mmCIF file of C-alpha atoms in Angstrom:
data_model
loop_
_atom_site.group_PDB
_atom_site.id
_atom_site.type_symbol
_atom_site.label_atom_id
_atom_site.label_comp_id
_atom_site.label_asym_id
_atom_site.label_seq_id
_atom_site.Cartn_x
_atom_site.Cartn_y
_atom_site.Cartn_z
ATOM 1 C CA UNK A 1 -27.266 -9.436 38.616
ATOM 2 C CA UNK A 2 -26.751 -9.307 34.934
ATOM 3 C CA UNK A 3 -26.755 -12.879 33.518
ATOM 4 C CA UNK A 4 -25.070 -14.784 30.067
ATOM 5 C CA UNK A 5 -24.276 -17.531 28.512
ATOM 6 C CA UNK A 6 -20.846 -15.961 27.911
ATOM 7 C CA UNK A 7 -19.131 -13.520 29.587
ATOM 8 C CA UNK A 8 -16.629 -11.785 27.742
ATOM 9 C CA UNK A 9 -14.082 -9.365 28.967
ATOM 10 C CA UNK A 10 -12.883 -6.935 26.428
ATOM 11 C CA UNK A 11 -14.961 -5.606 24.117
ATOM 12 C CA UNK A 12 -12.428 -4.933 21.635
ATOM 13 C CA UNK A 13 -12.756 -6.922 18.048
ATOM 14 C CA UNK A 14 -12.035 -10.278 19.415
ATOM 15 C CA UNK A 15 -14.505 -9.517 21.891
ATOM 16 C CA UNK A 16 -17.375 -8.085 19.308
ATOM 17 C CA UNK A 17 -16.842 -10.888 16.780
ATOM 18 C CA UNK A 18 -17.016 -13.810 19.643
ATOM 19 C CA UNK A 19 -20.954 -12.274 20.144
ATOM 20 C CA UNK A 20 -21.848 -13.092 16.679
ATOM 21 C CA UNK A 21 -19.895 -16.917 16.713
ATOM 22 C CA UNK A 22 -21.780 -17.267 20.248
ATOM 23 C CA UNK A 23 -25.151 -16.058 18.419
ATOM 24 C CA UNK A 24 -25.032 -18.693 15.513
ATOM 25 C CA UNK A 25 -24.467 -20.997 18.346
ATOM 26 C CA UNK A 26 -27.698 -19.558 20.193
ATOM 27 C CA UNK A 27 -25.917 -18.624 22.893
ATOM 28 C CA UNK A 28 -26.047 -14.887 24.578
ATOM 29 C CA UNK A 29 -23.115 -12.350 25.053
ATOM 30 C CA UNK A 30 -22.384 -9.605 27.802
ATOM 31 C CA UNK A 31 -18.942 -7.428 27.591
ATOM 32 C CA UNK A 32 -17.549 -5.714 30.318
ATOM 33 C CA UNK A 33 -14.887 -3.020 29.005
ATOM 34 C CA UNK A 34 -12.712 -0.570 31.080
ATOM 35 C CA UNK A 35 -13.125 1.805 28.302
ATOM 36 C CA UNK A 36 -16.342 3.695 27.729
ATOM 37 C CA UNK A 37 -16.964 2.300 24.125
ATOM 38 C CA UNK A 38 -16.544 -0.630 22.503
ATOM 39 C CA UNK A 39 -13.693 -1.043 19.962
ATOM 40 C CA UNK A 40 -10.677 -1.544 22.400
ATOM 41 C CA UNK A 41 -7.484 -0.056 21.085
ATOM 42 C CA UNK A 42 -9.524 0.510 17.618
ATOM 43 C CA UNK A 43 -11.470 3.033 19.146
ATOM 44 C CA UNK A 44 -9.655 4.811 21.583
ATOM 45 C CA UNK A 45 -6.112 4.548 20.829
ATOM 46 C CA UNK A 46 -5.952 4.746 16.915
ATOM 47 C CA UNK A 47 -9.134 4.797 15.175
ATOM 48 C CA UNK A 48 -8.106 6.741 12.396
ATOM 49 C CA UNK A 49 -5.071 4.660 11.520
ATOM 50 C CA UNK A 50 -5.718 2.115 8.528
ATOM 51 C CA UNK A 51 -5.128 -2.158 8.800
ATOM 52 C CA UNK A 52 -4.412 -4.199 6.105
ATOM 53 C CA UNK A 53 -4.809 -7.432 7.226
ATOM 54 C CA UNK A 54 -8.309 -8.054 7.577
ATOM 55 C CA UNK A 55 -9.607 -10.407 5.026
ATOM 56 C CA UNK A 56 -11.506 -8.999 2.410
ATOM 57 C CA UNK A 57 -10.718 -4.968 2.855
ATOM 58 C CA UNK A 58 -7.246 -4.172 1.433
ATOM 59 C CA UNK A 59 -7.125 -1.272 3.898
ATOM 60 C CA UNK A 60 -10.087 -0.314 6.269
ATOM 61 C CA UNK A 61 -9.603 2.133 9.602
ATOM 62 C CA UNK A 62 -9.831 0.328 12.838
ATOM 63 C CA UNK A 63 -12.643 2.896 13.913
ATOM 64 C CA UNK A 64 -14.427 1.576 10.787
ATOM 65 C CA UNK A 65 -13.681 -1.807 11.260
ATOM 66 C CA UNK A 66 -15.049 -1.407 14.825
ATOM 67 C CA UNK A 67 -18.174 -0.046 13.153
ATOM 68 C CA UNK A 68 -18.526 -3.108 11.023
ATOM 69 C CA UNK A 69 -18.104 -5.407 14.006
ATOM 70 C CA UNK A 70 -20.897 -3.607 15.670
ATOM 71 C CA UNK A 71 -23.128 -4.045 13.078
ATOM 72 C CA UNK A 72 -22.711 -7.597 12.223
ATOM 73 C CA UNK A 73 -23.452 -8.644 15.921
ATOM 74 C CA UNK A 74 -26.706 -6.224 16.659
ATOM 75 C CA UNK A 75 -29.092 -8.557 15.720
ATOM 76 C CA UNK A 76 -27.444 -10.987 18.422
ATOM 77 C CA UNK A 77 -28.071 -7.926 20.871
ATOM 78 C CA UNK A 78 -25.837 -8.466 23.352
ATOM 79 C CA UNK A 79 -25.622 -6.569 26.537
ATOM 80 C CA UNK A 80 -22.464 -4.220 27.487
ATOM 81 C CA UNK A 81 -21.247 -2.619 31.244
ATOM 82 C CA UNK A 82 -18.840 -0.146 29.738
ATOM 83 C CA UNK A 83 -16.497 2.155 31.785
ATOM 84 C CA UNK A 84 -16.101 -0.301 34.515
ATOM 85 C CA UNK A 85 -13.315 -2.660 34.914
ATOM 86 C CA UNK A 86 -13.891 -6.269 36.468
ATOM 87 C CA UNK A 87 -12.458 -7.256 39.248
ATOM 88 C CA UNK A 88 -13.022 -9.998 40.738
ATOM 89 C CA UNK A 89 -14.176 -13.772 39.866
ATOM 90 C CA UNK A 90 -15.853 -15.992 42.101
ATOM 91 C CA UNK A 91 -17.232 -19.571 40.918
ATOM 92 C CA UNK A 92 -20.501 -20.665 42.027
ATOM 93 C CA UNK A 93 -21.324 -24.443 43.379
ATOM 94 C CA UNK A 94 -23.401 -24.680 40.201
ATOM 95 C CA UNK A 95 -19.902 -23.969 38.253
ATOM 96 C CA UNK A 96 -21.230 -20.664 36.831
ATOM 97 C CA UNK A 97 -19.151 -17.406 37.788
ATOM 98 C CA UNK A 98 -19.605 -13.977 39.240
ATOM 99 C CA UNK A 99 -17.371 -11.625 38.022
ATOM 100 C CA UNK A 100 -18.034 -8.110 39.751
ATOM 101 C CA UNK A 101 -16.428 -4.886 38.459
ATOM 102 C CA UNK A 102 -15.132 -2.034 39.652
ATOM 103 C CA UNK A 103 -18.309 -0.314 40.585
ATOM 104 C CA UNK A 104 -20.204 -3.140 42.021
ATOM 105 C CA UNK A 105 -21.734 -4.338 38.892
ATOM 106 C CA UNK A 106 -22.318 -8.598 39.305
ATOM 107 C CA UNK A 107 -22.436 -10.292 36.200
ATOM 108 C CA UNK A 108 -23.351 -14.163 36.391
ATOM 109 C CA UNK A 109 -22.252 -16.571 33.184
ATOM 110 C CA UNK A 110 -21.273 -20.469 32.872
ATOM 111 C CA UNK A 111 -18.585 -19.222 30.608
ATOM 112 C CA UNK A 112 -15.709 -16.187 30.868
ATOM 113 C CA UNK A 113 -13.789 -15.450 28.099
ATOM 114 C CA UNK A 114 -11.305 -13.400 28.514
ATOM 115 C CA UNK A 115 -10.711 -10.762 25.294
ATOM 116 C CA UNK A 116 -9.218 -8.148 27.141
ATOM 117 C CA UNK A 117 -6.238 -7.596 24.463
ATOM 118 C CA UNK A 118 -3.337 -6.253 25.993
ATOM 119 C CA UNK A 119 -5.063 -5.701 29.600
ATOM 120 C CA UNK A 120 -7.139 -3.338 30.927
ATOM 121 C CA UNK A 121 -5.860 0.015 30.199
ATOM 122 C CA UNK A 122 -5.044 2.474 32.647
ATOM 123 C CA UNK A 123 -4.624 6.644 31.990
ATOM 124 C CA UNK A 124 -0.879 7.669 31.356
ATOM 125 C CA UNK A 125 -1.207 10.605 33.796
ATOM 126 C CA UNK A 126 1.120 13.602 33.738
ATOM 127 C CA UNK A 127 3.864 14.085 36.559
ATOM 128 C CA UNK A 128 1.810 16.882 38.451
ATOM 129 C CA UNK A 129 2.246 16.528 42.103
ATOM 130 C CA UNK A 130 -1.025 17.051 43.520
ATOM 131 C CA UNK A 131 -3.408 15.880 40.194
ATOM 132 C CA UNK A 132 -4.044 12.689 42.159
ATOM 133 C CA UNK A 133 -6.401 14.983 44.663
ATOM 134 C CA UNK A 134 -8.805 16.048 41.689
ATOM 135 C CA UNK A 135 -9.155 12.626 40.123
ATOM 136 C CA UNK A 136 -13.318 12.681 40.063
ATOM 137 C CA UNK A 137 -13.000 16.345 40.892
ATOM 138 C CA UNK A 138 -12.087 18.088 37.601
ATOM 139 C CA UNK A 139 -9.683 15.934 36.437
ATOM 140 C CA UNK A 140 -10.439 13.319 34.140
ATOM 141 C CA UNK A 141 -8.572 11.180 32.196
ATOM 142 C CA UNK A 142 -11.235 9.692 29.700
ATOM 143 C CA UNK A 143 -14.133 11.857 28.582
ATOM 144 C CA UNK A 144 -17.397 9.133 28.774
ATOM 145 C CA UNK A 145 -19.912 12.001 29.030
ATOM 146 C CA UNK A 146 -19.563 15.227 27.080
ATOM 147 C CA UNK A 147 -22.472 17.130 28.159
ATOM 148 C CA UNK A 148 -20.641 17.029 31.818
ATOM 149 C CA UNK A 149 -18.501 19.979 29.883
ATOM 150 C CA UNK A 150 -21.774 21.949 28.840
ATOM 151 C CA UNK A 151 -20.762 25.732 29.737
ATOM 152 C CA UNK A 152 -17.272 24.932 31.740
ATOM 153 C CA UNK A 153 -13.652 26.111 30.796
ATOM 154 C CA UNK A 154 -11.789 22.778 29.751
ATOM 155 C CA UNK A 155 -8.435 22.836 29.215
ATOM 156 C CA UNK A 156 -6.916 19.406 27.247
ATOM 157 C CA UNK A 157 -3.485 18.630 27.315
ATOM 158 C CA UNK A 158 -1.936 15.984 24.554
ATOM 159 C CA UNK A 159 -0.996 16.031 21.188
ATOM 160 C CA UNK A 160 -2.604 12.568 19.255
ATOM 161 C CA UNK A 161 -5.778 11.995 17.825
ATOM 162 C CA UNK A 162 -8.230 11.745 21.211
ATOM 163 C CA UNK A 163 -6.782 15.482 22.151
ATOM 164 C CA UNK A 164 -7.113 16.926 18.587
ATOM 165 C CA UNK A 165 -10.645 15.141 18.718
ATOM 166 C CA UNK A 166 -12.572 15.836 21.231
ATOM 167 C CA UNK A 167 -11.019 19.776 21.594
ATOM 168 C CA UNK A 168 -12.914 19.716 18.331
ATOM 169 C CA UNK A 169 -15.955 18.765 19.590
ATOM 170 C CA UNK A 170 -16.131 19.958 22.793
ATOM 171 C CA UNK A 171 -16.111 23.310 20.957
ATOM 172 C CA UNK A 172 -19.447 23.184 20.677
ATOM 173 C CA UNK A 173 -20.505 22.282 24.279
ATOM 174 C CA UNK A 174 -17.683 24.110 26.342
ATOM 175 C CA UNK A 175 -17.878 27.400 27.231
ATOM 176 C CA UNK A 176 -14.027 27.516 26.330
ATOM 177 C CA UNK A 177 -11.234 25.388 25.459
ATOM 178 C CA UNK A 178 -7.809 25.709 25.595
ATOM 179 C CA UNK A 179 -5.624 22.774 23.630
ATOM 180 C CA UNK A 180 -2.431 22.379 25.263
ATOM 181 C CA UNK A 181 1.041 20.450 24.070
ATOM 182 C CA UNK A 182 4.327 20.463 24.722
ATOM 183 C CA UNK A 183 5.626 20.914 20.685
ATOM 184 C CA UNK A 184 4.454 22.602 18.144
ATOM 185 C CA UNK A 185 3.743 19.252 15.677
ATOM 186 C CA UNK A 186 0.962 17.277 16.698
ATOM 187 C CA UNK A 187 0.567 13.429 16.218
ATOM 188 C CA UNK A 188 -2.942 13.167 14.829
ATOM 189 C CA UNK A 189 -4.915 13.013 11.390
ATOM 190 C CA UNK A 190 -4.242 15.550 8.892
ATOM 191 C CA UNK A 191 -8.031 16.507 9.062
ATOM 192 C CA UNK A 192 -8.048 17.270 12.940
ATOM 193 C CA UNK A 193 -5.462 19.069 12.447
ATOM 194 C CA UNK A 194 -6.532 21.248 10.097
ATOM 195 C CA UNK A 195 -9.651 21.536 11.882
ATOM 196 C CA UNK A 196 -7.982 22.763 14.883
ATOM 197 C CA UNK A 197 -5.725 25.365 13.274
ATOM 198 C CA UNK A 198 -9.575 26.462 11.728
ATOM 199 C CA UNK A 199 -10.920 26.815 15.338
ATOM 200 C CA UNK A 200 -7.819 28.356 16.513
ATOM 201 C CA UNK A 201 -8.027 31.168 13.504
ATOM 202 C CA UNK A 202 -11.744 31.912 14.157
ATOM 203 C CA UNK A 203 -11.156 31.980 18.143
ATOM 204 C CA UNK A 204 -13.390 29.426 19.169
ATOM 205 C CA UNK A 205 -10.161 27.685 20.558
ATOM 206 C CA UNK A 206 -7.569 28.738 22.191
ATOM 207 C CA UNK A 207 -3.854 26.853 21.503
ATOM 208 C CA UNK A 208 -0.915 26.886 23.572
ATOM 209 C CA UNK A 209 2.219 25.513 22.339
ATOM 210 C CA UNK A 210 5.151 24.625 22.850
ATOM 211 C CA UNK A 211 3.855 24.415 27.189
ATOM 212 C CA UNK A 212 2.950 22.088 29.314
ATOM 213 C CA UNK A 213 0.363 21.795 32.591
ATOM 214 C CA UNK A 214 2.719 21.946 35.857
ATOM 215 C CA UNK A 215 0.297 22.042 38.235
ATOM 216 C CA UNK A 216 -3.317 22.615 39.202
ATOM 217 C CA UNK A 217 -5.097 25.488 41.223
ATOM 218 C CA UNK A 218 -7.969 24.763 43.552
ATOM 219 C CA UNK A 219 -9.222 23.351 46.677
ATOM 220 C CA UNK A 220 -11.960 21.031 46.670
ATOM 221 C CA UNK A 221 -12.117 21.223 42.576
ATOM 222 C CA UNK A 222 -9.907 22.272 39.954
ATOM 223 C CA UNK A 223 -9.858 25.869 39.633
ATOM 224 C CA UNK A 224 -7.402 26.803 37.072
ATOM 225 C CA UNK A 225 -4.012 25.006 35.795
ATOM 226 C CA UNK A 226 0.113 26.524 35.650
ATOM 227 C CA UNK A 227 0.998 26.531 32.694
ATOM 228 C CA UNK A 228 4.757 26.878 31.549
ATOM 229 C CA UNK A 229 5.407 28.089 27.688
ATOM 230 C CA UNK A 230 8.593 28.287 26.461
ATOM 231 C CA UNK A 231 10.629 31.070 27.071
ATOM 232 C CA UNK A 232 7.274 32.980 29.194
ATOM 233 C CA UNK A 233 6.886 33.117 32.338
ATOM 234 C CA UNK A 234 4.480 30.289 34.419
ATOM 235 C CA UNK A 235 0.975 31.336 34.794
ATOM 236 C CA UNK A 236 -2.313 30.147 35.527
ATOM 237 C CA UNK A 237 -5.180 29.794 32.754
ATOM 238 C CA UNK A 238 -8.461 29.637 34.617
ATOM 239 C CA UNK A 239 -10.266 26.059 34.477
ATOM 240 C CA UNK A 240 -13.428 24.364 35.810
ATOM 241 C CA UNK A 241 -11.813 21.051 33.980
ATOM 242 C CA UNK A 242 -8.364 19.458 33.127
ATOM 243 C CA UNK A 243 -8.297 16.800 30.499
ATOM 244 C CA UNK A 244 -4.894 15.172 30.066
ATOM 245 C CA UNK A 245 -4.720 13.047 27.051
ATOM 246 C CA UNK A 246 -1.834 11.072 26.783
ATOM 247 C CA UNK A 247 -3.126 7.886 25.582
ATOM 248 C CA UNK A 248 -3.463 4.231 27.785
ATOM 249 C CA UNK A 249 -0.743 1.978 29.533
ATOM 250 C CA UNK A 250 -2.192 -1.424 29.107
ATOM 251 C CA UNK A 251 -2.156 -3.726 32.150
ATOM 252 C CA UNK A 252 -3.475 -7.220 32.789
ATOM 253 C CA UNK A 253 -4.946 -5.293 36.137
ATOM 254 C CA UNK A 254 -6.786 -7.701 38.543
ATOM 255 C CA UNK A 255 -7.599 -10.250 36.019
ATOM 256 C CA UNK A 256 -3.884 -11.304 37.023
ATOM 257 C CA UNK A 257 -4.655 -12.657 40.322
ATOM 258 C CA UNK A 258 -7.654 -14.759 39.833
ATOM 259 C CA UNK A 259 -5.814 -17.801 39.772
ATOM 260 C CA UNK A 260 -4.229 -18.226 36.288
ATOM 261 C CA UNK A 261 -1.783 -18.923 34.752
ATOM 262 C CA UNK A 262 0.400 -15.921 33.811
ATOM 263 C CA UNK A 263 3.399 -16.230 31.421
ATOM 264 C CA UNK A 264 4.942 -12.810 30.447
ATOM 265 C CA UNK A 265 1.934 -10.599 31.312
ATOM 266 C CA UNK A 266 -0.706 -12.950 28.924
ATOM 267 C CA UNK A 267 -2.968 -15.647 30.263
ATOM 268 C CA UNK A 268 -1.261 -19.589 29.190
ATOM 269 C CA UNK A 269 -3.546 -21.224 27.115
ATOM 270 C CA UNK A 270 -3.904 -24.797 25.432
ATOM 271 C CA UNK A 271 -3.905 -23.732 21.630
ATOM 272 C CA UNK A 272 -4.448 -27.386 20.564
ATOM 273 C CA UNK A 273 -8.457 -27.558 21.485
ATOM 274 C CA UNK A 274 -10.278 -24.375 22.288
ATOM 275 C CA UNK A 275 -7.937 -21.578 24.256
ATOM 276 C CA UNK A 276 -9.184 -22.663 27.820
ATOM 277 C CA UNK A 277 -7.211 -21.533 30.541
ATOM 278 C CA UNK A 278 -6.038 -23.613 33.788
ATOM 279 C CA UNK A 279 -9.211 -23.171 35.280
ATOM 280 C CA UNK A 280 -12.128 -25.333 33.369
ATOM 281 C CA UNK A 281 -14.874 -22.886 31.873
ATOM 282 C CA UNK A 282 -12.554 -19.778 31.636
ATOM 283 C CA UNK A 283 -10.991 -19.123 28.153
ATOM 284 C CA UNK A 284 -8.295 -16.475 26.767
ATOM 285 C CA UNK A 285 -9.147 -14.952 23.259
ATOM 286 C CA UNK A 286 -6.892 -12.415 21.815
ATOM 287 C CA UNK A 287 -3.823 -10.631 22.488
ATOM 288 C CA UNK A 288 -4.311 -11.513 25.719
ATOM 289 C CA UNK A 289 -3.151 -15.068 25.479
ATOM 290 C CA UNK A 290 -0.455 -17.123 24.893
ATOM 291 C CA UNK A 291 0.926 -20.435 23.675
ATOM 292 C CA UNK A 292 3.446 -21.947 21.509
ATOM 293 C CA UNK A 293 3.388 -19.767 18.055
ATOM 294 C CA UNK A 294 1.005 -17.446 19.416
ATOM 295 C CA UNK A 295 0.984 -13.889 17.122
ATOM 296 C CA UNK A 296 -0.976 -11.224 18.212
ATOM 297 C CA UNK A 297 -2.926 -10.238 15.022
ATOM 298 C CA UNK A 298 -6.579 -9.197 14.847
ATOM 299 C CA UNK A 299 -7.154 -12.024 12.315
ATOM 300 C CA UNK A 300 -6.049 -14.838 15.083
ATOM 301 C CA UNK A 301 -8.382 -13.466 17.679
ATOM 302 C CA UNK A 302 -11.025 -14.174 14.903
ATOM 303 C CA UNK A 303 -10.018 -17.504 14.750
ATOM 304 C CA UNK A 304 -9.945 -18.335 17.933
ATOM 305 C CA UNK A 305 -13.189 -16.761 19.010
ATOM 306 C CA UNK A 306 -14.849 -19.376 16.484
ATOM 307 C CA UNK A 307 -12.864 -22.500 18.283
ATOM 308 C CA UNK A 308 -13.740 -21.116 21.898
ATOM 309 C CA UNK A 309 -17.622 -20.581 21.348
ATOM 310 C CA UNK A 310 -17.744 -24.674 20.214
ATOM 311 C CA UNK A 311 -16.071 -25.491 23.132
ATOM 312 C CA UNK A 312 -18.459 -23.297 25.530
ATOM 313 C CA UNK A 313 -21.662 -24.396 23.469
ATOM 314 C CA UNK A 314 -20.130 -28.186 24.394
ATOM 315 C CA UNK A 315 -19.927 -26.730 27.983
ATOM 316 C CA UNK A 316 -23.290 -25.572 28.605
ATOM 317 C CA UNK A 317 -25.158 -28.092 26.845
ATOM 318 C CA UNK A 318 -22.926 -31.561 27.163
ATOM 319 C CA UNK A 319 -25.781 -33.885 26.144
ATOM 320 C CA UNK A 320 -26.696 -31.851 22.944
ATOM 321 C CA UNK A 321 -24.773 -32.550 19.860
ATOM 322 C CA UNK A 322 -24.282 -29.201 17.539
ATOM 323 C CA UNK A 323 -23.919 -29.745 13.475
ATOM 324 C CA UNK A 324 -22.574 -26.915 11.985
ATOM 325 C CA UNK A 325 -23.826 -25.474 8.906
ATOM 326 C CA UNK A 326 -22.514 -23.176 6.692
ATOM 327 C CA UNK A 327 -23.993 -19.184 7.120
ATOM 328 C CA UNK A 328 -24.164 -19.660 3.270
ATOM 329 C CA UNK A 329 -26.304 -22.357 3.610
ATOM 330 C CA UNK A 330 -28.138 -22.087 7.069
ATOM 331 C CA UNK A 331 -28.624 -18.303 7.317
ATOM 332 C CA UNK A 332 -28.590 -16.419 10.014
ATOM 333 C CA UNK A 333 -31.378 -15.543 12.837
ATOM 334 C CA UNK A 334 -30.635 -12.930 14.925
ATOM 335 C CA UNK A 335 -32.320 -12.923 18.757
ATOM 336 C CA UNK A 336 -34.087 -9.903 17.192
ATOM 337 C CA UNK A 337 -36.352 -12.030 14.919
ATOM 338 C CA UNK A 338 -34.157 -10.831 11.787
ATOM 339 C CA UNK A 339 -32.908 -13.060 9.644
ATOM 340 C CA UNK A 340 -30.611 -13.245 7.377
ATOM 341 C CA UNK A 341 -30.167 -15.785 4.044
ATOM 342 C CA UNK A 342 -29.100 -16.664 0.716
ATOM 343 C CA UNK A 343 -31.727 -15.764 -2.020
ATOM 344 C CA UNK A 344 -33.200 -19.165 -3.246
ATOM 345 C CA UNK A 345 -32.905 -21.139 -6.266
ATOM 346 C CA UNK A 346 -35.338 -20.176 -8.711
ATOM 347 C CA UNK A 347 -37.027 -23.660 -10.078
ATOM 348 C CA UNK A 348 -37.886 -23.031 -13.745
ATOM 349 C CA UNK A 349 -38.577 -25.302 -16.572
ATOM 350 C CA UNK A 350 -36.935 -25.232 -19.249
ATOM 351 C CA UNK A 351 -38.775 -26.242 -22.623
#
C-alpha cells in the first residue's frame, strides 16, 4: 500500500506543479499516470511543439517545460506508479481513499486530486482484424521499455513525432527496423526527419512508404506483418514486434463512474472555493474539470493547483491554521534537506 497526503491522478503539468504547491504546504505527493512518463500530452503527444503562454518564457517546448516542472518539484520527491491506470476508488471509515489501478497497485491518501487532463488516454489502434490477439504478445502500442527490443525485428507504423522518434532510437538496440506510413510526408520535427532520411541512406533503417500494415502473421506471437504499398503487390516483412504509433484518444476511462459528477466528459467542480468535486475530499485540477468560464489552458491548471492544495492542507489538518509566506521571503525546504532562499541583506555601516 503506497500512502500520501495527496493523491494526484495525472501526472501531466497540472499534476507536477500541484507536488511543489503541496510541498511548500509540507504535504507529500504520489501520481498515478496511464502513460509511462510524466509530462501528459507534453511528453507523449507533442513534446517538440513550442507554447507561448507560460509566464515568463515567450516560447518554451512542452517537452522542456515538462523538464522544468520536474525539476522544480525533486526536492519535494514525490513518488510516481507510471504505466498503470487507476481504477477504482473506495473511501475508508477514516475518510481516507484507496484508489487501486489497473495492475493491482493500492494507493492510500486523505486527498485525490484529480489532474488527469483530458482523461486517461487510450492507443488509437489500426483497423487490423486479428491485432487484438497479440496485444502483450508483440504488439504494443506504447514503448515503456526499450531494451525489450534488444536484437528483435521491429516494425513501427505512424507518421508524427513518437514514430519518427523512437525508429531513431531503437536503431541502436533493434536488430532491424522498418518505419512504415501510409504517405510519403511525415508529421514530425524537421530534425527527425532528417535524421530518418540519414538512417534510411546509410541502411540502418529500412522505410516503406506510401503502405500500410493490413494484417499480422503468427500464432502465439507476432511473426511478421502484410504489408500493402502502393501500386505492389501485399507481402509480408518478417517481425518479432509491431509498433503502431498513431498517437492517444483521450477518455475520462473509469474515473467516470466513481460517483461524480460528469458534465460533457469533465468532472463539475465549484470554481468559487477550491475545485472540489461532489464528493468532499476529491478535487478536479486541469483540463479535466469544469465550471462556469472554465478554459482549458496550462496556466489555469497552475492556478488552480495553488487554490486546491490550501483547501486539502485545511482538510488534513482542520485545527492548524497555515500563514502563507511569500517563496521570496520564506524560502523553500525541500523533503530532501535542500533549501532554497533569497541571499540576505548585507548590514554595513556606512561612515
Amino acid at each position: 500500500m503506497i500512502q500520501t497526503d495527496i493523491l494526484i491522478i495525472g501526472a501531466g503539468p497540472t499534476g507536477l506543479f500541484t507536488v511543489f504547491e503541496a510541498g511548500l504546504l509540507k504535504l507529500r505527493c504520489h501520481l498515478i499516470d496511464a502513460l509511462p512518463q510524466p509530462g501528459g500530452q507534453c511528453s507523449e503527444i507533442y513534446p517538440k511543439k513550442p507554447i507561448y503562454d507560460i509566464p515568463a518564457y515567450p516560447e518554451i517546448l512542452a517537452g522542456d517545460l515538462t523538464d522544468k516542472l520536474m525539476e522544480q518539484i525533486k526536492q519535494f520527491e514525490p513518488g510516481f506508479t507510471l504505466g498503470e491506470r487507476a481504477d477504482t476508488i473506495e473511501k475508508q471509515d477514516d475518510g481516507t481513499f484507496i484508489v487501486t489501478t489497473n495492475r493491482g497497485t493500492k494507493h492510500q491518501a486523505p486527498i485525490v486530486a484529480i489532474a488527469g487532463g483530458l482523461g486517461s488516454f487510450e492507443p488509437r489502434k489500426p483497423p487490423i482484424p486479428n491485432i487484438v490477439d497479440f496485444e502483450d504478445k508483440g504488439v504494443e502500442y506504447i514503448i515503456k521499455e526499450p531494451e525489450l527490443y534488444r536484437d528483435k525485428n521491429v516494425v513501427i507504423a505512424g507518421g508524427g513525432d513518437s514514430a519518427l522518434d523512437w525508429s531513431i532510437f531503437l536503431t541502436d538496440i533493434a536488430k532491424s527496423v522498418t518505419l512504415i506510413h501510409r504517405r510519403n510526408e511525415f508529421r514530425g520535427a524537421l530534425d527527425s526527419v532528417d535524421k530518418v532520411q540519414e538512417l534510411k541512406d546509410a541502411e540502418k533503417l529500412m522505410l516503406i512508404t506510401p503502405a500500410e500494415v493490413k494484417g499480422i502473421v503468427g500464432s502465439e506471437r507476432v511473426k511478421g506483418v502484410i504489408v500493402e504499398q502502393k501500386n505492389k503487390e501485399p507481402f509480408t516483412l518478417p517481425a518479432d514486434h509491431f509498433i503502431p504509433l498513431f498517437g492517444l484518444s483521450p477518455k475520462l476511462g473509469p474515473i467516470a463512474d466513481w460517483g461524480l459528477e460528469i458534465e460533457k466528459n469533465a468532472i463539475k467542480v465549484n470554481n468559487s472555493l477550491d475545485y472540489q468535486t461532489n464528493i468532499p475530499g476529491i478535487y478536479a485540477i486541469g483540463d479535466v474539470n469544469t465550471y462556469p468560464g472554465k478554459l482549458k489552458l496550462i496556466l489555469c491548471g497552475f492556478h488552480e493547483a495553488t487554490l486546491m492544495c490550501q483547501s486539502a492542507y485545511k482538510r488534513i489538518f482542520p485545527d492548524k491554521k497555515y500563514v502563507m509566506k511569500y517563496t521570496t521571503v520564506g524560502g523553500v525546504d525541500g523533503f530532501d534537506g535542500t533549501r532554497k532562499e533569497a541571499p540576505k541583506a548585507v548590514v554595513k555601516k556606512i561612515e
